[in-house]
Short mmCIF file of C-alpha atoms and ligand atoms in Angstrom, two decimals:
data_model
loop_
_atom_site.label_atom_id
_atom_site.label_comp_id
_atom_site.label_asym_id
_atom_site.label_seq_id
_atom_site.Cartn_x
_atom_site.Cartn_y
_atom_site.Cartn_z
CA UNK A 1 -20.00 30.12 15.66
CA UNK A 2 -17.27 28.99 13.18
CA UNK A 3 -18.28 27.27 10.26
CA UNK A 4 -17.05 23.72 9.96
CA UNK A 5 -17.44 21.77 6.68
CA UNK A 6 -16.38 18.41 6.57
CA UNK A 7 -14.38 18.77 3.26
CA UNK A 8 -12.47 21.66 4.63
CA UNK A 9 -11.45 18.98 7.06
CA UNK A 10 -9.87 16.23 5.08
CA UNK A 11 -8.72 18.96 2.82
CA UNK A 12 -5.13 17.45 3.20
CA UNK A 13 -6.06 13.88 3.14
CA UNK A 14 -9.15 13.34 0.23
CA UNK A 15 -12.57 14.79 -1.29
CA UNK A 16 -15.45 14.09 0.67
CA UNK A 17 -18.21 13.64 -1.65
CA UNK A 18 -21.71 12.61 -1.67
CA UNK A 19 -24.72 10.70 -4.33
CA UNK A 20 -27.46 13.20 -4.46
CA UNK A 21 -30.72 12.79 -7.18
CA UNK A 22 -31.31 15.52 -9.59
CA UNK A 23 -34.71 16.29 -7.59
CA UNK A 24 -33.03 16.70 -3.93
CA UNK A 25 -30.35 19.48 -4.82
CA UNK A 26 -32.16 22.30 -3.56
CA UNK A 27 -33.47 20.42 -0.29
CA UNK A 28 -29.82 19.96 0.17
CA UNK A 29 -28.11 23.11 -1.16
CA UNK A 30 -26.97 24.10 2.21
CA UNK A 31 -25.66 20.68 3.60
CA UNK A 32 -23.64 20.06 0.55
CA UNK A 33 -21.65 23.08 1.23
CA UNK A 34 -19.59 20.12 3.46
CA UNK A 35 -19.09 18.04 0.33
CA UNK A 36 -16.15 18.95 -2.58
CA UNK A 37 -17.61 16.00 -4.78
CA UNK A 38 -20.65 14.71 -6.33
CA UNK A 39 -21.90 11.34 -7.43
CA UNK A 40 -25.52 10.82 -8.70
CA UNK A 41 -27.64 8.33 -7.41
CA UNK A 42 -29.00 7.15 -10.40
CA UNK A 43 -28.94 9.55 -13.22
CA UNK A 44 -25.75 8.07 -15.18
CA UNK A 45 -26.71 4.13 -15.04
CA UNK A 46 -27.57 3.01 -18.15
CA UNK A 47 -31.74 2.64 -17.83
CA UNK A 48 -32.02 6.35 -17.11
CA UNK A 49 -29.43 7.87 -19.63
CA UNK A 50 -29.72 5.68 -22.36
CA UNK A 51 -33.44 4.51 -22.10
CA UNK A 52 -33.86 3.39 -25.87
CA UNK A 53 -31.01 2.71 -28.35
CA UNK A 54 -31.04 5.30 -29.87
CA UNK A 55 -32.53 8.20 -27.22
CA UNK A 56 -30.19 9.72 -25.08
CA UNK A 57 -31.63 11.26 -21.95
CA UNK A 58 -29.16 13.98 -20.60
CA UNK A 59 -32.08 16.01 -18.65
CA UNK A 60 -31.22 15.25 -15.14
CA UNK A 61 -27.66 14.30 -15.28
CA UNK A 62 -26.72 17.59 -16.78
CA UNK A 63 -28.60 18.83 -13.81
CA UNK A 64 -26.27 17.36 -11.57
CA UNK A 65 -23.46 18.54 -13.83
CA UNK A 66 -24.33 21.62 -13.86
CA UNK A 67 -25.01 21.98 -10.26
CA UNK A 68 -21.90 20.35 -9.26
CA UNK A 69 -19.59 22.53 -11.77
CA UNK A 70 -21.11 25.92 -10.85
CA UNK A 71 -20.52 25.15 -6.40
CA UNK A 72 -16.77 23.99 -7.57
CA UNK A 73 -17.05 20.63 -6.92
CA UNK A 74 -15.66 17.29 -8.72
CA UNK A 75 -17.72 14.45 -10.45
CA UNK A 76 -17.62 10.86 -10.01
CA UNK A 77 -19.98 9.18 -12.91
CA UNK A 78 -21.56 5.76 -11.94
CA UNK A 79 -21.93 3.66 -13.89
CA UNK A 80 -21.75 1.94 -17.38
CA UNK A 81 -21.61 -2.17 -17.04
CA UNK A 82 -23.71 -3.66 -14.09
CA UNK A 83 -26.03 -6.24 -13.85
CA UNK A 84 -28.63 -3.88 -12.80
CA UNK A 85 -31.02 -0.81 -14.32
CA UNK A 86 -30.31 -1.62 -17.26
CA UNK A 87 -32.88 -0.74 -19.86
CA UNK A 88 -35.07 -3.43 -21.31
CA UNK A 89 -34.34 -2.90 -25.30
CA UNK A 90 -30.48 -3.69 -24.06
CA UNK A 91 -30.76 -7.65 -24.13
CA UNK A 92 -33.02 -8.05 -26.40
CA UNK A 93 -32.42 -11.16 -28.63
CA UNK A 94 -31.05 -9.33 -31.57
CA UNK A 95 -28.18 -7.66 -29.05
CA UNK A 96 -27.24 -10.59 -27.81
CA UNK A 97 -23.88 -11.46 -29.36
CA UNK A 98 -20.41 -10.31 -28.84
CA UNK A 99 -19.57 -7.86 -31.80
CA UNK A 100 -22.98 -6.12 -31.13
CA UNK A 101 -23.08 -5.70 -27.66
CA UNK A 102 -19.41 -4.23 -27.73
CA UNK A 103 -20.53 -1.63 -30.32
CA UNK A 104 -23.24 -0.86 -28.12
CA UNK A 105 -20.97 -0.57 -25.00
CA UNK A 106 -18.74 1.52 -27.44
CA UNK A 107 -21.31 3.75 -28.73
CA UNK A 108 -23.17 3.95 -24.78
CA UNK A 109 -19.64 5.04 -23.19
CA UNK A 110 -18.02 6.97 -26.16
CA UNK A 111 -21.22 8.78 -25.74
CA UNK A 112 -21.42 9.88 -22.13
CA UNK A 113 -18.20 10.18 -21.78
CA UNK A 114 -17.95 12.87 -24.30
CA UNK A 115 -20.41 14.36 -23.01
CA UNK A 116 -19.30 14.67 -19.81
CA UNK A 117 -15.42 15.12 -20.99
CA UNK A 118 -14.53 18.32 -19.39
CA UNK A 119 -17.10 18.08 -16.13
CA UNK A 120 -16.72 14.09 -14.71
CA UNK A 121 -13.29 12.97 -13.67
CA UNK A 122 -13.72 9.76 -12.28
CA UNK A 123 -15.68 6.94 -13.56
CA UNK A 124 -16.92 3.47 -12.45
CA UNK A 125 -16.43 1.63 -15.51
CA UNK A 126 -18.16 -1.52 -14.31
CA UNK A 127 -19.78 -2.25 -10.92
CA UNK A 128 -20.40 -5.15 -9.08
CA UNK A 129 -18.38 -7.58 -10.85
CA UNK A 130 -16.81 -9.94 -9.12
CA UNK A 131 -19.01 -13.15 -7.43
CA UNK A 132 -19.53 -13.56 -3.72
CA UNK A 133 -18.50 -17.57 -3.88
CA UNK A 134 -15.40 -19.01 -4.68
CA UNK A 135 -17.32 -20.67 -7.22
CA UNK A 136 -15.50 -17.88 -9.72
CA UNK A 137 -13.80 -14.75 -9.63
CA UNK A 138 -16.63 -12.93 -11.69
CA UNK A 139 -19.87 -13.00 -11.66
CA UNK A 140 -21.90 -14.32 -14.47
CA UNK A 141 -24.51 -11.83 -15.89
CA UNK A 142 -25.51 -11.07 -19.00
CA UNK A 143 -22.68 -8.75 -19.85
CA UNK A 144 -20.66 -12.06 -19.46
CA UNK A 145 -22.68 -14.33 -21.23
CA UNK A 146 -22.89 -12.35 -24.42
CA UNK A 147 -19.25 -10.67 -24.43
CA UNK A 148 -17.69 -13.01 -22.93
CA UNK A 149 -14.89 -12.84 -20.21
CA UNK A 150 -12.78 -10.14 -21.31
CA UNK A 151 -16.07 -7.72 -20.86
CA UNK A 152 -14.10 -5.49 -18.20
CA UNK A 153 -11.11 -5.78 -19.66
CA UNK A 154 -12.62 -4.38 -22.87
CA UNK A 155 -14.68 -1.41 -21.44
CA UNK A 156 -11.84 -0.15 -20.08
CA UNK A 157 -10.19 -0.18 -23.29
CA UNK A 158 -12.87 1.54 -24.44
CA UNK A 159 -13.61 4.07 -21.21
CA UNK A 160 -9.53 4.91 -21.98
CA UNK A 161 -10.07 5.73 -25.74
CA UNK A 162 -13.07 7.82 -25.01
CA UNK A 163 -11.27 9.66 -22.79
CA UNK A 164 -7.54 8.81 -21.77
CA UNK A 165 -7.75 11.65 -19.13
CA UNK A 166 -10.34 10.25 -16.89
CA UNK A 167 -10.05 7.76 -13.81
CA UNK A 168 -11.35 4.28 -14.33
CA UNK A 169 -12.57 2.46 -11.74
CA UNK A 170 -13.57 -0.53 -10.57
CA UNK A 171 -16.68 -0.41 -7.99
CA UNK A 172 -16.98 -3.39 -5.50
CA UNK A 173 -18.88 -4.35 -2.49
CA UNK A 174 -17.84 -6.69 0.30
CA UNK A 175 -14.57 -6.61 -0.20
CA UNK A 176 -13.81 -6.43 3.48
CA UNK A 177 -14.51 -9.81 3.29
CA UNK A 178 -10.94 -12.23 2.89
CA UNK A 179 -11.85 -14.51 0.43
CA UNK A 180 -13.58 -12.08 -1.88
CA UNK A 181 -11.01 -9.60 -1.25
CA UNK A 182 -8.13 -11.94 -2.09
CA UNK A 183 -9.88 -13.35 -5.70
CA UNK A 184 -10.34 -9.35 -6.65
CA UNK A 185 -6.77 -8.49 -6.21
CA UNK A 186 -5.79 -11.30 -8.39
CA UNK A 187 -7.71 -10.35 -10.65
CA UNK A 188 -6.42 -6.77 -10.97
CA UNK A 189 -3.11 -7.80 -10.85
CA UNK A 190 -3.52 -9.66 -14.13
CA UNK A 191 -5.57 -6.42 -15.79
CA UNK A 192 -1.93 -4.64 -14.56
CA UNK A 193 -0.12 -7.50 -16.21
CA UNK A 194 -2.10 -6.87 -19.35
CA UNK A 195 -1.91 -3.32 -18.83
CA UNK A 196 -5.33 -2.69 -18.74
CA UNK A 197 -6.73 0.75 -18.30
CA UNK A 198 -7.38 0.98 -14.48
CA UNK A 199 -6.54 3.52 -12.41
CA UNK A 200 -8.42 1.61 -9.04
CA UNK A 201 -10.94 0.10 -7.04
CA UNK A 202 -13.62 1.53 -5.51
CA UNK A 203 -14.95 0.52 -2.27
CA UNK A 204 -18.51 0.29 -2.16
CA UNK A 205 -18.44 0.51 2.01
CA UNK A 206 -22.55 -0.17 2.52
CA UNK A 207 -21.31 -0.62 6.90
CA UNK A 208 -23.76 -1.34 9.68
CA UNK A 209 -22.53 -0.75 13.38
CA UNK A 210 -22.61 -4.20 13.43
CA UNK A 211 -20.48 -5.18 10.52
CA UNK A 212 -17.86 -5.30 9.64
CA UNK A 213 -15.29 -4.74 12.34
CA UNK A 214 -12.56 -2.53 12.11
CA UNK A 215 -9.88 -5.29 12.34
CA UNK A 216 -11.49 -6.34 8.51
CA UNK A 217 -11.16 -2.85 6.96
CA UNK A 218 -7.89 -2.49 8.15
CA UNK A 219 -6.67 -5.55 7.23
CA UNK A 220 -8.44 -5.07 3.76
CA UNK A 221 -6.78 -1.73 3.48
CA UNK A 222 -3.18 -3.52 4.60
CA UNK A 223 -3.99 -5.67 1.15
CA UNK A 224 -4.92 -2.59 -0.74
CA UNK A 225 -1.72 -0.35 -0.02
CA UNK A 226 0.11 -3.24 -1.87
CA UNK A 227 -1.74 -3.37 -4.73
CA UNK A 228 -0.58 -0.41 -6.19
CA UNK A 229 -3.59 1.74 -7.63
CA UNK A 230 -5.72 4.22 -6.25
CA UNK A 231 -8.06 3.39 -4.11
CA UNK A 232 -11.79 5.08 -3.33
CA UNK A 233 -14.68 4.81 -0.88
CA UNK A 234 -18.07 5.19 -3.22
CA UNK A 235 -20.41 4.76 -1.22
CA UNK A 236 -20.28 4.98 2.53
CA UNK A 237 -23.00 4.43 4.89
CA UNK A 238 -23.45 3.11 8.21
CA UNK A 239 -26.78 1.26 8.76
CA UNK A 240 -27.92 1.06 12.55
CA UNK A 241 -29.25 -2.47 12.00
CA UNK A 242 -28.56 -5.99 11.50
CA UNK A 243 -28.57 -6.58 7.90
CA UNK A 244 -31.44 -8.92 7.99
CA UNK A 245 -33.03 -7.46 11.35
CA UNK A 246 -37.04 -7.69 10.51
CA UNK A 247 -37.85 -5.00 13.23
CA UNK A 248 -39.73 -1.83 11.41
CA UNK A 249 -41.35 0.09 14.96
CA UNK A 250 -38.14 1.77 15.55
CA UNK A 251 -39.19 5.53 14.38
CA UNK A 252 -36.59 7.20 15.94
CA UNK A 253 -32.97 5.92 16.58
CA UNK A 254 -32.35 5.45 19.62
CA UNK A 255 -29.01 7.05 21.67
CA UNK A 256 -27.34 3.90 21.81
CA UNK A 257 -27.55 3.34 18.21
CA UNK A 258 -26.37 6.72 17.49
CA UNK A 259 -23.38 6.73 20.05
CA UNK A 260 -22.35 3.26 17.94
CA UNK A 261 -22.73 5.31 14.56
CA UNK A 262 -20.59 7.86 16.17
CA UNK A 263 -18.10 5.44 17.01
CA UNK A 264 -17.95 2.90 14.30
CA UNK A 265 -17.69 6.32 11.66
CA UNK A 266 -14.86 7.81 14.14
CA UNK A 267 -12.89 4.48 13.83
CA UNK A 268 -13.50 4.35 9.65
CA UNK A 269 -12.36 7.92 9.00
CA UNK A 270 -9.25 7.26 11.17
CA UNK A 271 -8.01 4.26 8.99
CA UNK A 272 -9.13 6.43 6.03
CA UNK A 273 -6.92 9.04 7.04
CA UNK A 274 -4.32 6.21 7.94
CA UNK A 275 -4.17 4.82 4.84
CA UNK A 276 -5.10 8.43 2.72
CA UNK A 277 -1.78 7.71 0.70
CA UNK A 278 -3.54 5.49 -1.25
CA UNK A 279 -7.12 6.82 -1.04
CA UNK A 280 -8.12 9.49 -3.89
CA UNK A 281 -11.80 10.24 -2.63
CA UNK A 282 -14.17 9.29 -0.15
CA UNK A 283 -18.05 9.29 -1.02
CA UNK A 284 -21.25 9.11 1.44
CA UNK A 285 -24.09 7.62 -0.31
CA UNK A 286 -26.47 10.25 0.48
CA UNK A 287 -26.59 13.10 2.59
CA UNK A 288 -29.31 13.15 5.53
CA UNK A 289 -31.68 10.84 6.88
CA UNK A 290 -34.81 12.08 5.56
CA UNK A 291 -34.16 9.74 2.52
CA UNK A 292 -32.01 6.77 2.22
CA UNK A 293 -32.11 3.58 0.02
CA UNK A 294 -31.82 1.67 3.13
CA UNK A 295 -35.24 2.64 3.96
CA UNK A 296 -36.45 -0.02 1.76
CA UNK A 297 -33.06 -2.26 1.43
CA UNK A 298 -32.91 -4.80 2.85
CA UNK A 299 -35.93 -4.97 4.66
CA UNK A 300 -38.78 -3.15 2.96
CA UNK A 301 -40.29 -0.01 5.36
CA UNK A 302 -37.61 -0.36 7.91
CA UNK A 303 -36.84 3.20 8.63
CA UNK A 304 -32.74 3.37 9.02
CA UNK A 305 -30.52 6.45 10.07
CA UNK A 306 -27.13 5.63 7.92
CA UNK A 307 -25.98 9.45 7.71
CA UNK A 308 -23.82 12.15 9.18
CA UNK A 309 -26.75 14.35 9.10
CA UNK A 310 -30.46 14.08 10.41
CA UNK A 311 -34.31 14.09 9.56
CA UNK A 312 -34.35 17.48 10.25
CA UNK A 313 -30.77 18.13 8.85
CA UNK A 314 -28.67 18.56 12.02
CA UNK A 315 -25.39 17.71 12.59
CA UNK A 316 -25.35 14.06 14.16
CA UNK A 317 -22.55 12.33 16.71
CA UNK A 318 -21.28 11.07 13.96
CA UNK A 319 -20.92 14.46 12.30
CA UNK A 320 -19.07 15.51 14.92
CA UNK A 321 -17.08 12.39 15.79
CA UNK A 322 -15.25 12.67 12.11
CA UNK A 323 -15.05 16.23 12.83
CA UNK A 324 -12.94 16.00 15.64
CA UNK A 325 -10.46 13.24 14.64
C1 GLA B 401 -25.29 -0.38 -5.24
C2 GLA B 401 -25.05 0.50 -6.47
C3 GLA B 401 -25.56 1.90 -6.26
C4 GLA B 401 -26.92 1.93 -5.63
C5 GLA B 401 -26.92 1.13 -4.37
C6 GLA B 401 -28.27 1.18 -3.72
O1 GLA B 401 -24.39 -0.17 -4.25
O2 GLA B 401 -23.71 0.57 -6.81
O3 GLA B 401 -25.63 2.53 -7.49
O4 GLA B 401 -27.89 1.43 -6.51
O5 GLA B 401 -26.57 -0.21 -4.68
O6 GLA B 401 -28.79 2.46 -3.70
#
């Protein structure tokens, strides 16, 4: 039998990548031979690298580093302003104030960065920024509160200076959705006006087989090609539920769920490859179904099967469904 790896596949069209923890890389050695890029789940935010102000904690990032440098394959780091996992000594009264907070932010991504110079290419500078009503184009969290508005514009200025090599990004979910969608590309176009740092968006892409439907990623991605920066999927999985579907006595998926998978991952990767012009990576958010964050999100214990590969690390449909397109 052939071997078929799923990077070797899109070779011609984008990296395929995947978020693995420091502590699964072995379990997973031989499955990631089908991914050319690495993201880690959790071992560059800011409560695990940075977990006092003054201790850095490099331990299991460099693992992933070092992992992903000695198998050949490319970094994405994620991430340095979010609203979450953030370590507790970070807001603390004294912090909170504009000059300090930037020379933390300063100090927190000169930091990694160098670190990290010659090994992580692409970067999501801030994640999660912009708010889900039309209330306001960005979300209000602390990073907002104490900087003040210009927070992203600023650590991009400062991701840049760190490193003006590396890809900036900014991470995003839900942007399938119109309105949302439309307030975000606004907003970038004024960051281009001001000729802010970025070099794109990233697309979060947390799917279900239920939603969204094709016709809104496509027509997202007929917004996108305008906008004129590159574009990335971070985080792609395809949930076999309802978001908010209570039921937990599923314990193995069933073949119409699957089939769905199959489908609804067969219709993605064709507008991916559709619209690859624009599209400088694309980035599963895990690798098989023994362990996924949507075990426990939203609804806590409900066992979900959001991967190309299974439990016991075969190939699923919708393995082969990308495979074959
Ligand atoms: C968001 C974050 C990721 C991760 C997932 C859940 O999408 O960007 O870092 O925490 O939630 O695993």
């Amino acid at each position: 039998m052939g071997e078929k790896l799923l990077w070797k596949k899109y070779k011609d069209y984008f990296p395929v990548g995947a978020a693995i923890s420091y502590d699964k890389i072995s379990r997973y050695d031989k499955l990631l031979d089908n991914f050319n890029s690495i993201s880690a789940e959790n071992e560059f935010k800011f409560e695990r690298i940075h977990p006092e102000e003054d201790v850095y904690d490099f331990e299991k990032s460099d693992i992933i580093v070092e992992y992903a440098l000695k198998k050949g394959k490319q970094l994405r780091g994620h991430t340095f302003v979010w609203h979450n996992q953030n370590p507790e000594w970070l807001f603390l009264p004294q912090n909170c104030q504009r000059e300090k907070m930037l020379k933390i932010l300063e100090s927190h991504i000169g930091t990694v960065m160098d670190r990290y110079r010659d090994s992580v290419r692409y970067w999501d500078v801030v994640n999660e920024i912009f708010d889900d009503s039309d209330d306001a184009v960005l979300r209000k969290t602390q990073w907002s509160e104490i900087i003040g508005a210009d927070y992203v514009e600023r650590a991009f200025c400062i991701a840049h200076e760190a490193n003006p090599n590396a890809e900036l990004y900014i991470n995003e979910y839900n942007l399938e959705i119109p309105g949302k969608l439309d307030r975000a590309l606004s907003y970038l176009e004024e960051l281009k006006k001001k000729e802010i740092p970025v070099t794109g968006l990233g697309i979060q892409g947390h799917y279900s087989i239920f939603f969204p439907g094709m016709d809104m990623i496509k027509a997202m991605f007929e917004k996108l090609a305008k906008l004129d920066m590159k574009i990335q999927i971070t985080e792609l999985d395809v949930s076999v539920f309802q978001f908010q579907d209570e039921r937990k006595d599923i314990l193995t998926p069933t073949d119409e769920m699957l089939s769905r998978q199959a489908e609804y991952y067969r219709n993605v990767f064709s507008i991916l490859k559709e619209y690859s012009e624009i599209i400088s990576g694309v980035t599963l958010w895990g690798v098989a179904d023994d362990y996924t964050w949507l075990d426990d999100y939203p609804v806590v214990g409900r066992k979900n099967w959001p991967l190309l590969f299974d439990e016991t690390f075969r190939a699923k449909k919708a393995f082969n469904a990308i495979m074959e397109i």
